[in-house]
Coordinates of C-alpha atoms in Angstrom, one line a residue:
M1 CA 149.7 94.2 117.4
V2 CA 146.9 95.9 119.5
L3 CA 147.5 99.2 117.6
Q4 CA 147.2 97.3 114.3
K5 CA 143.9 95.7 115.3
I6 CA 142.5 99.1 116.4
I7 CA 143.5 100.7 113.1
R8 CA 142.0 97.7 111.2
Y9 CA 138.7 97.9 113.0
F10 CA 138.6 101.7 112.6
Y11 CA 139.2 101.3 108.9
R12 CA 136.4 98.7 108.7
F13 CA 134.0 101.0 110.6
V14 CA 134.6 103.9 108.3
H15 CA 134.3 101.6 105.3
C16 CA 131.0 100.3 106.5
A17 CA 129.7 103.8 107.4
L18 CA 130.4 105.1 103.9
A19 CA 128.8 102.0 102.3
I20 CA 125.7 102.4 104.4
L21 CA 125.4 106.1 103.6
V22 CA 125.6 105.3 99.9
R23 CA 123.4 102.2 100.0
N24 CA 120.6 104.0 102.0
T25 CA 120.7 107.3 100.2
V26 CA 117.2 106.9 98.9
V27 CA 115.8 105.9 102.4
L28 CA 117.6 108.8 104.1
T29 CA 116.4 111.2 101.4
K30 CA 112.8 110.1 101.9
C31 CA 113.1 110.5 105.6
I32 CA 114.5 114.0 105.4
S33 CA 112.9 115.6 102.3
N34 CA 109.4 114.0 101.9
V35 CA 108.3 114.4 105.5
P36 CA 108.6 118.2 105.7
V37 CA 106.6 118.4 102.5
A38 CA 103.8 116.2 104.0
K39 CA 104.0 118.3 107.1
R40 CA 103.7 121.5 105.1
D41 CA 100.6 120.1 103.4
R42 CA 99.1 119.5 106.8
G43 CA 99.5 123.2 107.7
L44 CA 102.2 123.0 110.3
S45 CA 104.3 126.1 111.1
D46 CA 107.9 126.6 110.0
A47 CA 109.0 126.2 113.6
R48 CA 107.2 122.8 113.9
L49 CA 108.7 121.8 110.5
A50 CA 112.1 122.6 111.9
V51 CA 111.5 120.5 115.0
S52 CA 110.1 117.7 112.9
L53 CA 113.2 117.7 110.6
F54 CA 115.6 117.9 113.6
R55 CA 113.9 114.8 115.1
R56 CA 114.4 112.9 111.9
L57 CA 118.0 113.9 111.6
V58 CA 118.5 112.7 115.2
F59 CA 116.7 109.5 114.3
I60 CA 118.9 108.9 111.3
V61 CA 122.1 109.6 113.2
I62 CA 121.5 107.6 116.3
V63 CA 119.2 104.8 115.0
I64 CA 119.3 104.1 111.3
I65 CA 123.1 104.5 110.7
P66 CA 124.2 102.5 113.9
F67 CA 121.6 99.9 113.1
S68 CA 122.9 99.5 109.6
L69 CA 126.5 99.6 110.8
V70 CA 125.9 96.7 113.1
N71 CA 124.3 94.6 110.4
A72 CA 126.9 95.7 107.9
A73 CA 129.6 94.6 110.4
D74 CA 127.9 91.2 110.5
E75 CA 128.4 90.9 106.8
I76 CA 132.2 91.3 107.0
P77 CA 133.7 87.9 107.7
P78 CA 136.3 87.8 110.6
Q79 CA 139.9 87.2 109.8
N80 CA 140.9 83.6 108.8
V81 CA 137.3 82.5 108.3
N82 CA 136.0 81.2 105.0
P83 CA 133.5 84.0 103.9
S84 CA 131.3 81.5 102.0
A85 CA 130.9 79.4 105.2
E86 CA 129.8 82.4 107.3
R87 CA 127.8 84.4 104.8
E88 CA 124.6 85.9 106.1
L89 CA 121.7 87.7 104.4
N90 CA 122.6 91.2 103.3
P91 CA 119.9 93.5 104.7
D92 CA 120.5 96.1 102.0
L93 CA 117.3 96.8 100.1
N94 CA 119.1 97.3 96.9
S95 CA 120.9 94.0 96.8
N96 CA 119.8 90.7 95.2
L97 CA 118.4 88.6 98.1
G98 CA 118.5 85.3 96.2
P99 CA 119.6 82.0 97.7
E100 CA 121.0 83.7 100.8
L101 CA 117.4 83.8 102.1
N102 CA 118.0 80.3 103.7
S103 CA 120.8 81.7 105.7
E104 CA 118.5 84.4 107.1
L105 CA 115.9 81.8 108.0
N106 CA 118.4 80.2 110.4
T107 CA 119.9 83.5 111.8
R108 CA 118.8 86.1 114.3
F109 CA 120.3 89.5 113.7
S110 CA 120.6 91.2 117.1
T111 CA 121.3 94.9 117.6
G112 CA 121.2 97.4 120.5
F113 CA 117.8 98.5 119.2
H114 CA 115.8 95.4 118.2
V115 CA 116.0 91.8 117.0
I116 CA 115.1 90.8 113.5
E117 CA 113.3 87.4 113.6
P118 CA 114.0 85.0 110.7
E119 CA 111.3 85.1 108.0
P120 CA 109.3 81.9 107.7
Q121 CA 109.7 80.4 104.2
L122 CA 106.4 80.5 102.4
Q123 CA 105.0 77.7 100.2
L124 CA 104.0 78.6 96.6
E125 CA 100.3 78.8 97.5
A126 CA 101.0 81.3 100.3
L127 CA 103.7 83.3 98.3
M128 CA 101.6 83.8 95.2
P129 CA 98.8 86.0 96.7
Q130 CA 101.5 88.1 98.5
V131 CA 103.2 88.9 95.2
L132 CA 99.8 89.4 93.5
L133 CA 98.9 92.1 96.1
L134 CA 102.1 94.0 95.5
D135 CA 101.7 93.6 91.7
L136 CA 98.1 95.0 91.7
A137 CA 99.1 97.8 94.0
G138 CA 101.8 98.9 91.6
V139 CA 104.5 99.3 94.1
N140 CA 107.2 98.0 91.8
P141 CA 107.3 96.5 88.2
L142 CA 109.5 93.7 89.7
F143 CA 106.4 92.2 91.3
S144 CA 104.6 92.0 88.0
Q145 CA 107.5 90.0 86.7
D146 CA 107.6 87.8 89.7
Y147 CA 103.9 87.1 89.5
R148 CA 104.0 86.2 85.9
E149 CA 106.8 83.8 86.7
L150 CA 104.8 82.2 89.5
V151 CA 101.7 81.8 87.3
A152 CA 103.4 80.7 84.1
S153 CA 105.7 78.0 85.5
P154 CA 104.9 77.2 89.1
N155 CA 105.8 73.6 88.8
I156 CA 109.3 74.1 87.5
L157 CA 110.5 76.9 89.7
S158 CA 113.5 76.0 91.8
M159 CA 113.8 76.6 95.6
A160 CA 116.3 79.3 94.7
D161 CA 113.7 81.0 92.5
L162 CA 111.0 80.9 95.2
A163 CA 113.6 82.2 97.8
R164 CA 114.5 85.0 95.4
I165 CA 110.8 86.0 94.9
Q166 CA 110.1 85.8 98.7
A167 CA 113.2 87.9 99.4
N168 CA 111.8 90.7 97.2
V169 CA 108.6 90.7 99.2
V170 CA 110.6 90.7 102.4
S171 CA 112.7 93.6 101.1
Y172 CA 109.5 95.6 100.4
W173 CA 108.1 95.2 103.9
R174 CA 111.5 96.0 105.5
Y175 CA 111.8 99.1 103.4
V176 CA 108.2 100.1 104.4
T177 CA 109.1 99.6 108.1
L178 CA 112.2 101.8 107.7
L179 CA 110.2 104.6 106.2
T180 CA 107.4 104.4 108.7
A181 CA 110.0 104.5 111.5
C182 CA 110.4 108.2 110.5
N183 CA 107.0 108.8 112.0
D184 CA 105.1 111.9 113.1
T185 CA 105.9 111.5 116.8
G186 CA 109.7 111.3 116.3
T187 CA 109.7 108.0 118.2
M188 CA 113.2 106.5 118.1
E189 CA 112.1 102.9 117.3
V190 CA 112.8 100.4 114.7
T191 CA 110.8 97.2 114.5
S192 CA 111.3 93.9 112.8
A193 CA 110.0 93.9 109.2
V194 CA 108.1 90.7 108.4
I195 CA 105.6 89.7 105.7
P196 CA 102.1 90.4 107.1
M197 CA 100.4 87.2 107.9
D198 CA 97.5 88.3 110.2
T199 CA 93.9 87.3 109.6
P200 CA 92.7 90.7 108.1
F201 CA 95.5 90.8 105.7
Q202 CA 95.0 87.1 104.7
S203 CA 91.3 88.0 104.0
V204 CA 92.4 90.7 101.6
L205 CA 94.8 88.3 99.9
K206 CA 91.9 85.8 99.5
Q207 CA 89.6 88.4 98.1
I208 CA 92.0 89.8 95.5
T209 CA 92.9 86.3 94.4
H210 CA 89.2 85.5 94.0
L211 CA 88.6 88.7 92.0
T212 CA 91.6 88.0 89.8
Q213 CA 90.3 84.5 89.0
L214 CA 86.8 86.0 88.2
D215 CA 88.4 88.4 85.8
A216 CA 90.1 85.6 84.0
T217 CA 86.9 83.5 83.6
E218 CA 84.1 86.0 83.3
S219 CA 83.3 88.5 80.5
W220 CA 82.6 91.9 81.7
E221 CA 81.4 94.1 78.9
T222 CA 80.1 97.6 79.6
L223 CA 76.3 97.7 80.1
V224 CA 74.3 100.7 78.8
L225 CA 70.8 101.5 80.0
D226 CA 68.5 104.1 78.4
E227 CA 66.4 104.3 81.6
K228 CA 66.4 103.3 85.3
L229 CA 65.4 99.7 86.0
T230 CA 62.9 99.0 88.8
L231 CA 60.9 96.1 90.1
R232 CA 59.0 94.0 87.5
M233 CA 60.5 95.8 84.5
T234 CA 61.8 93.7 81.6
H235 CA 65.2 94.3 80.0
Q236 CA 67.7 92.2 78.2
A237 CA 70.5 93.4 80.6
I238 CA 68.7 91.9 83.6
D239 CA 70.2 88.4 83.0
I240 CA 73.7 89.9 82.8
I241 CA 73.2 92.0 85.9
S242 CA 71.8 89.0 87.8
K243 CA 74.9 86.9 86.9
R244 CA 77.3 89.7 88.0
L245 CA 75.5 90.0 91.3
Q246 CA 75.8 86.2 91.7
V247 CA 79.6 86.0 91.0
L248 CA 80.2 89.0 93.2
G249 CA 78.4 87.4 96.1
D250 CA 75.3 89.7 96.3
L251 CA 72.8 87.2 94.9
T252 CA 72.6 83.5 95.8
T253 CA 70.7 82.2 92.8
W254 CA 69.6 83.6 89.4
S255 CA 67.6 82.5 86.4
E256 CA 69.4 82.9 83.2
T257 CA 66.5 83.6 80.8
T258 CA 63.9 85.6 82.7
Q259 CA 65.0 89.2 81.7
V260 CA 62.5 90.3 84.5
Y261 CA 63.5 92.4 87.5
T262 CA 62.2 90.2 90.3
E263 CA 62.0 90.8 94.0
E264 CA 64.8 88.3 94.5
L265 CA 67.0 90.5 92.2
M266 CA 66.0 93.6 94.2
V267 CA 67.4 92.0 97.4
G268 CA 70.7 91.4 95.6
I269 CA 70.7 95.0 94.2
K270 CA 70.1 96.5 97.7
Q271 CA 73.0 94.4 99.1
F272 CA 75.2 95.6 96.2
Q273 CA 74.2 99.2 96.8
L274 CA 75.0 98.8 100.5
R275 CA 78.5 97.7 99.7
H276 CA 79.1 100.7 97.4
G277 CA 77.7 103.4 99.7
L278 CA 74.6 104.0 97.5
K279 CA 71.0 104.6 98.5
Q280 CA 69.5 101.2 99.1
D281 CA 66.3 101.7 97.0
G282 CA 66.7 98.8 94.6
V283 CA 66.7 101.1 91.6
I284 CA 69.3 100.4 89.0
G285 CA 70.3 104.0 88.1
K286 CA 73.4 105.8 87.0
Q287 CA 75.6 105.1 90.1
T288 CA 74.5 101.5 90.5
L289 CA 75.2 100.8 86.9
Y290 CA 78.6 102.4 87.1
W291 CA 79.6 100.0 89.8
L292 CA 78.0 97.0 88.0
N293 CA 80.3 97.9 85.1
Q294 CA 83.5 97.8 87.2
S295 CA 85.4 94.6 86.4
P296 CA 86.7 92.2 89.0
K297 CA 90.3 93.3 88.0
T298 CA 89.4 96.9 88.6
R299 CA 88.1 96.0 92.1
A300 CA 91.1 93.9 92.9
V301 CA 93.4 96.9 92.0
L302 CA 91.4 99.3 94.1
L303 CA 91.4 96.9 97.0
A304 CA 95.1 96.2 96.7
K305 CA 96.1 99.9 96.5
N306 CA 93.9 101.0 99.4
T307 CA 95.1 98.0 101.5
I308 CA 98.7 99.1 101.1
R309 CA 97.8 102.7 101.9
K310 CA 95.7 101.7 104.9
R311 CA 98.3 99.3 106.1
L312 CA 101.0 101.9 106.1
F313 CA 98.8 104.5 107.7
E314 CA 97.7 102.2 110.6
R315 CA 101.3 101.9 111.7
K316 CA 101.2 105.4 113.2
L317 CA 97.9 105.2 115.0
A318 CA 97.7 105.9 118.7
P319 CA 95.4 103.7 120.9
S320 CA 92.7 106.4 120.8
Y321 CA 91.9 108.5 117.8
L322 CA 89.1 110.0 115.6
L323 CA 89.1 109.0 111.9
I324 CA 87.2 110.4 109.0
N325 CA 87.1 108.5 105.8
I326 CA 86.2 111.2 103.3
P327 CA 84.8 109.2 100.3
A328 CA 82.9 106.9 102.7
F329 CA 81.3 109.9 104.5
D330 CA 82.1 108.0 107.7
M331 CA 83.5 108.8 111.2
T332 CA 85.0 106.3 113.6
L333 CA 85.9 107.0 117.2
V334 CA 88.4 104.6 118.8
D335 CA 89.0 104.6 122.5
N336 CA 92.0 102.6 123.7
G337 CA 91.8 100.2 120.7
T338 CA 88.0 99.7 120.8
T339 CA 85.5 101.4 118.4
V340 CA 83.0 103.2 120.6
L341 CA 81.2 105.4 118.0
K342 CA 80.5 105.4 114.3
S343 CA 78.6 108.2 112.5
K344 CA 77.7 109.5 109.1
V345 CA 79.4 112.7 108.2
I346 CA 79.1 115.4 105.5
V347 CA 82.3 116.5 103.8
G348 CA 83.4 119.1 101.3
K349 CA 82.1 119.4 97.8
P350 CA 84.4 118.4 94.9
S351 CA 85.0 122.2 94.3
R352 CA 85.8 122.7 98.0
Q353 CA 87.5 119.5 99.1
T354 CA 88.0 118.4 102.6
P355 CA 91.8 118.0 103.0
I356 CA 93.6 114.8 103.8
L357 CA 95.5 115.6 107.0
D358 CA 96.6 114.5 110.5
S359 CA 96.1 116.8 113.5
Q360 CA 94.9 116.8 117.2
I361 CA 91.6 118.0 118.6
S362 CA 92.7 120.4 121.3
S363 CA 89.3 121.9 122.5
V364 CA 85.6 121.6 122.2
V365 CA 83.4 124.7 121.7
L366 CA 79.9 124.7 123.2
N367 CA 77.4 127.0 121.3
P368 CA 80.1 128.3 118.8
D369 CA 79.7 131.5 116.9
W370 CA 80.7 131.3 113.2
R371 CA 83.2 133.7 111.8
V372 CA 82.5 133.5 108.1
P373 CA 85.6 132.9 105.9
S374 CA 86.0 135.3 103.1
S375 CA 85.7 132.5 100.5
I376 CA 82.3 131.4 101.8
L377 CA 81.2 135.0 102.2
R378 CA 82.0 135.6 98.5
R379 CA 80.7 132.4 97.1
D380 CA 77.6 131.6 99.2
I381 CA 76.4 134.5 101.4
L382 CA 76.6 137.6 99.2
P383 CA 74.5 135.9 96.5
Q384 CA 71.9 135.3 99.2
I385 CA 72.0 138.9 100.3
K386 CA 71.5 140.1 96.8
K387 CA 68.3 138.1 96.6
N388 CA 67.0 138.9 100.1
G389 CA 68.1 142.0 102.0
H390 CA 66.7 140.5 105.2
Y391 CA 69.0 137.5 105.0
L392 CA 71.6 138.7 107.5
S393 CA 68.9 139.5 110.2
E394 CA 67.0 136.3 109.6
R395 CA 70.2 134.2 110.0
K396 CA 71.3 136.1 113.1
F397 CA 74.5 137.6 111.5
D398 CA 76.3 140.5 113.1
V399 CA 78.4 142.7 110.7
Y400 CA 81.6 144.4 111.6
D401 CA 84.0 146.7 109.8
Y402 CA 87.7 146.0 109.7
N403 CA 88.1 148.2 112.9
G404 CA 85.9 145.9 114.8
Q405 CA 83.0 148.3 114.9
K406 CA 79.5 146.8 114.5
V407 CA 77.7 148.0 111.3
Q408 CA 74.0 148.3 110.6
H409 CA 72.1 149.0 107.3
T410 CA 68.7 148.7 105.9
P411 CA 67.8 145.6 103.8
E412 CA 68.0 147.7 100.6
E413 CA 71.4 149.0 101.6
W414 CA 72.7 145.4 102.3
Q415 CA 71.5 144.3 98.8
A416 CA 73.3 147.2 97.2
L417 CA 76.5 146.6 99.3
A418 CA 76.4 142.9 98.3
S419 CA 77.2 143.9 94.7
T420 CA 80.3 145.8 95.8
S421 CA 83.6 144.6 97.4
F422 CA 81.7 144.4 100.7
P423 CA 84.3 145.5 103.2
Y424 CA 82.8 143.8 106.2
K425 CA 83.2 140.7 108.3
L426 CA 80.3 138.5 109.3
V427 CA 79.8 136.6 112.6
Q428 CA 76.8 134.4 113.1
R429 CA 75.5 134.3 116.6
P430 CA 75.0 131.0 118.5
G431 CA 71.6 129.5 118.3
A432 CA 69.3 127.3 116.3
K433 CA 70.2 128.9 112.9
N434 CA 74.0 128.8 113.5
A435 CA 75.7 126.9 110.7
L436 CA 78.0 125.1 113.2
G437 CA 75.1 123.9 115.4
K438 CA 75.7 123.1 119.1
Y439 CA 79.3 121.8 119.1
K440 CA 82.6 122.5 117.3
F441 CA 85.7 120.3 117.7
H442 CA 88.8 122.4 117.0
F443 CA 92.1 121.1 115.7
E444 CA 95.1 122.9 114.3
N445 CA 95.4 123.1 110.5
S446 CA 96.0 125.6 107.7
F447 CA 92.7 124.9 105.9
S448 CA 90.3 126.4 108.5
V449 CA 88.4 123.2 108.7
Y450 CA 87.0 121.5 111.8
L451 CA 84.3 119.0 112.9
H452 CA 81.0 120.4 114.0
D453 CA 77.2 120.1 114.3
T454 CA 74.8 121.3 111.6
S455 CA 71.6 123.2 111.4
E456 CA 70.4 121.0 108.5
P457 CA 70.3 117.4 109.8
S458 CA 68.1 116.3 106.9
L459 CA 71.2 116.3 104.7
F460 CA 72.5 113.1 106.4
N461 CA 69.7 111.2 104.6
K462 CA 71.5 111.7 101.2
D463 CA 73.8 109.0 99.9
N464 CA 76.3 111.5 98.4
R465 CA 77.2 113.7 101.3
A466 CA 79.9 115.8 99.6
L467 CA 78.0 119.0 100.4
S468 CA 80.0 121.3 102.7
S469 CA 82.6 124.0 102.1
G470 CA 85.3 121.8 103.4
C471 CA 84.4 121.3 107.1
I472 CA 83.1 118.0 108.4
R473 CA 79.5 117.9 109.8
I474 CA 78.8 115.0 112.2
E475 CA 75.4 113.3 112.5
K476 CA 75.9 111.8 116.0
V477 CA 77.5 115.0 117.3
S478 CA 75.8 114.9 120.7
E479 CA 77.2 111.4 121.4
L480 CA 80.6 112.5 120.3
A481 CA 80.4 115.6 122.5
Q482 CA 79.3 113.5 125.5
W483 CA 82.3 111.2 125.0
F484 CA 84.6 114.2 125.1
K485 CA 82.9 115.5 128.2
E486 CA 83.2 112.2 130.0
H487 CA 86.8 111.4 129.0
L488 CA 88.7 114.6 128.1
V489 CA 87.0 117.8 129.1
K490 CA 88.7 119.3 132.2
D491 CA 85.8 121.4 133.6
K492 CA 82.9 118.9 133.6
R493 CA 81.0 121.0 136.2
L494 CA 81.0 124.1 133.9
W495 CA 80.0 121.9 131.0
D496 CA 76.9 120.6 132.8
K497 CA 76.0 124.1 133.9
L498 CA 76.2 125.6 130.4
A499 CA 74.9 122.6 128.3
P500 CA 71.2 123.8 128.5
E501 CA 72.2 127.2 127.2
V502 CA 71.8 128.0 123.5
S503 CA 73.4 131.4 123.2
H504 CA 76.5 131.4 125.5
T505 CA 79.7 130.4 123.7
Q506 CA 82.3 128.5 125.8
W507 CA 85.6 126.9 124.9
F508 CA 86.5 123.8 126.9
A509 CA 90.1 122.7 127.3
L510 CA 91.0 119.0 127.2
S511 CA 93.1 117.0 129.6
E512 CA 94.9 115.7 126.5
K513 CA 94.6 116.1 122.8
L514 CA 92.9 113.5 120.7
P515 CA 94.5 112.6 117.3
V516 CA 92.3 113.2 114.4
H517 CA 92.9 111.7 110.9
L518 CA 91.2 112.7 107.7
V519 CA 91.9 109.9 105.2
Y520 CA 90.9 108.9 101.7
W521 CA 90.1 105.2 101.3
T522 CA 87.9 104.0 98.5
A523 CA 88.0 100.2 99.1
W524 CA 88.4 98.0 102.2
L525 CA 87.2 94.7 103.8
E526 CA 84.8 94.7 106.7
D527 CA 85.6 92.4 109.7
N528 CA 83.3 89.8 108.1
G529 CA 85.4 89.7 105.0
Q530 CA 82.9 91.6 102.9
D531 CA 84.5 94.0 100.4
H532 CA 83.3 97.6 100.2
Y533 CA 83.9 100.3 97.6
R534 CA 83.2 104.0 97.4
S535 CA 83.2 106.5 94.6
D536 CA 86.3 108.6 94.1
I537 CA 84.5 111.8 94.8
Y538 CA 87.5 114.1 94.4
N539 CA 89.2 112.0 91.5
L540 CA 92.2 111.5 93.7
E541 CA 92.8 107.8 93.1
P542 CA 95.2 108.4 90.1
E543 CA 97.3 110.7 92.4
L544 CA 97.2 108.5 95.5
T545 CA 100.0 106.2 94.6
N546 CA 101.4 103.9 97.2
A547 CA 103.6 105.2 99.8
V548 CA 106.6 103.3 98.3
P549 CA 106.6 104.0 94.5
A550 CA 108.6 101.9 92.1
A551 CA 111.2 104.7 91.6
V552 CA 112.1 104.5 95.2
L553 CA 112.1 100.8 95.9
D554 CA 115.0 99.7 93.6
I555 CA 115.2 95.9 94.1
R556 CA 117.4 94.1 91.8

């Protein structure tokens, strides 16, 4: 009898294991295959890729499969028990989670790794914006169908229909949690997947619902202007612009038939420009008009997609980190969960894009020299030398051959050499003219980019700051360097001694590395609930699909 039970349980275990492997093929494939690709894009070495892959294999073997087996075992009814009386929610993402949702709401699934809390059942008014967000974000066509069903016949939907739709939302967030569990640190942790209900997320749901309603009730034809509009000018488009500012929340009141650009309207335009990262001059020019022509539906889609991307990204954040939002030209320093510094930044031109990546700042360089990359030498410096043979000496460049020997020529000879293959390397000495300025913050990556100071601070006054060759220049660089000195620099005494120097280069090691993230978010809500949008400076939005595309999340 005992042997029979052992054989039976072993058979059930093998059966469950095979089922789980088949059912989670997509998830395991994503965890194994996609992560190394992302790592390779971030410039990690083959050795680190191997370590990263090994961590995820270990994660799958000792966490995902045992976790799934325990839940799968719960699905198999014990002997001599009516299966229909004991049926629980199947956690498989590819199953139909219909009426069984009510079973889950009264059940706690307990494993050796974590406990899954029952999902609270949402009322229609709370469920609809959740489905709308996933529909607008384009994570799966199923949510478009669910949203149409909620809108078309909300009063005749049965409890089973609502439970089915909610179960689809639950499945999405559980799937996201499983994917993000395969994180960069290799942490062996699985957390409970619940529908987000926090205040910031609810604010997003409220805003996209509002924008969707505006789109259904307001006409939004494309406006065309032959000239810029400024204060006290008269134009037939003024009334339409005033109304748009009013419904978008940038203008409190408006007069429908004035057609005159008033001071009141200028206040609204400046507020509108602030929310879109534009120069707040009150002039309705090309960029301001572009954003005035973006319909509420377009805004809702942008906000939904960026919210999903931002939400997934924030799951991997450490308590302290440095974040650069590229299209916002903005830097944020977070220390133990608190924002301690924000600064304008300059990022790469569209032709020399700053990459999206994650890394760690490992050292700070005081008075850095600049070893000119060959691409910048060819594109930027050689044309300057052709124009001016004194360029190298005026900008404090030293020139070396490929044997490391210093080379000197007359200005005329430099001009002639600039038209050849120019077989030399340039190093700009530290000082006031150095392109990197006073500080450089070094982090490992394959793109040869880093954070640094600049010798041209006036460029921070521009609204479009996509101006560099890929590196990030920081306006409040002295404040950032001071924070590093106080919190992470090991040799503070040497720092204080060398800080007044302008020509001595010194690398400073850190007590620990600081995570740095270069992200691409073109829409978000501020803490006060105000929505902000930024131009897609690299035209990446069509490519930046959500982390869980429809082809992967196969809910039926």
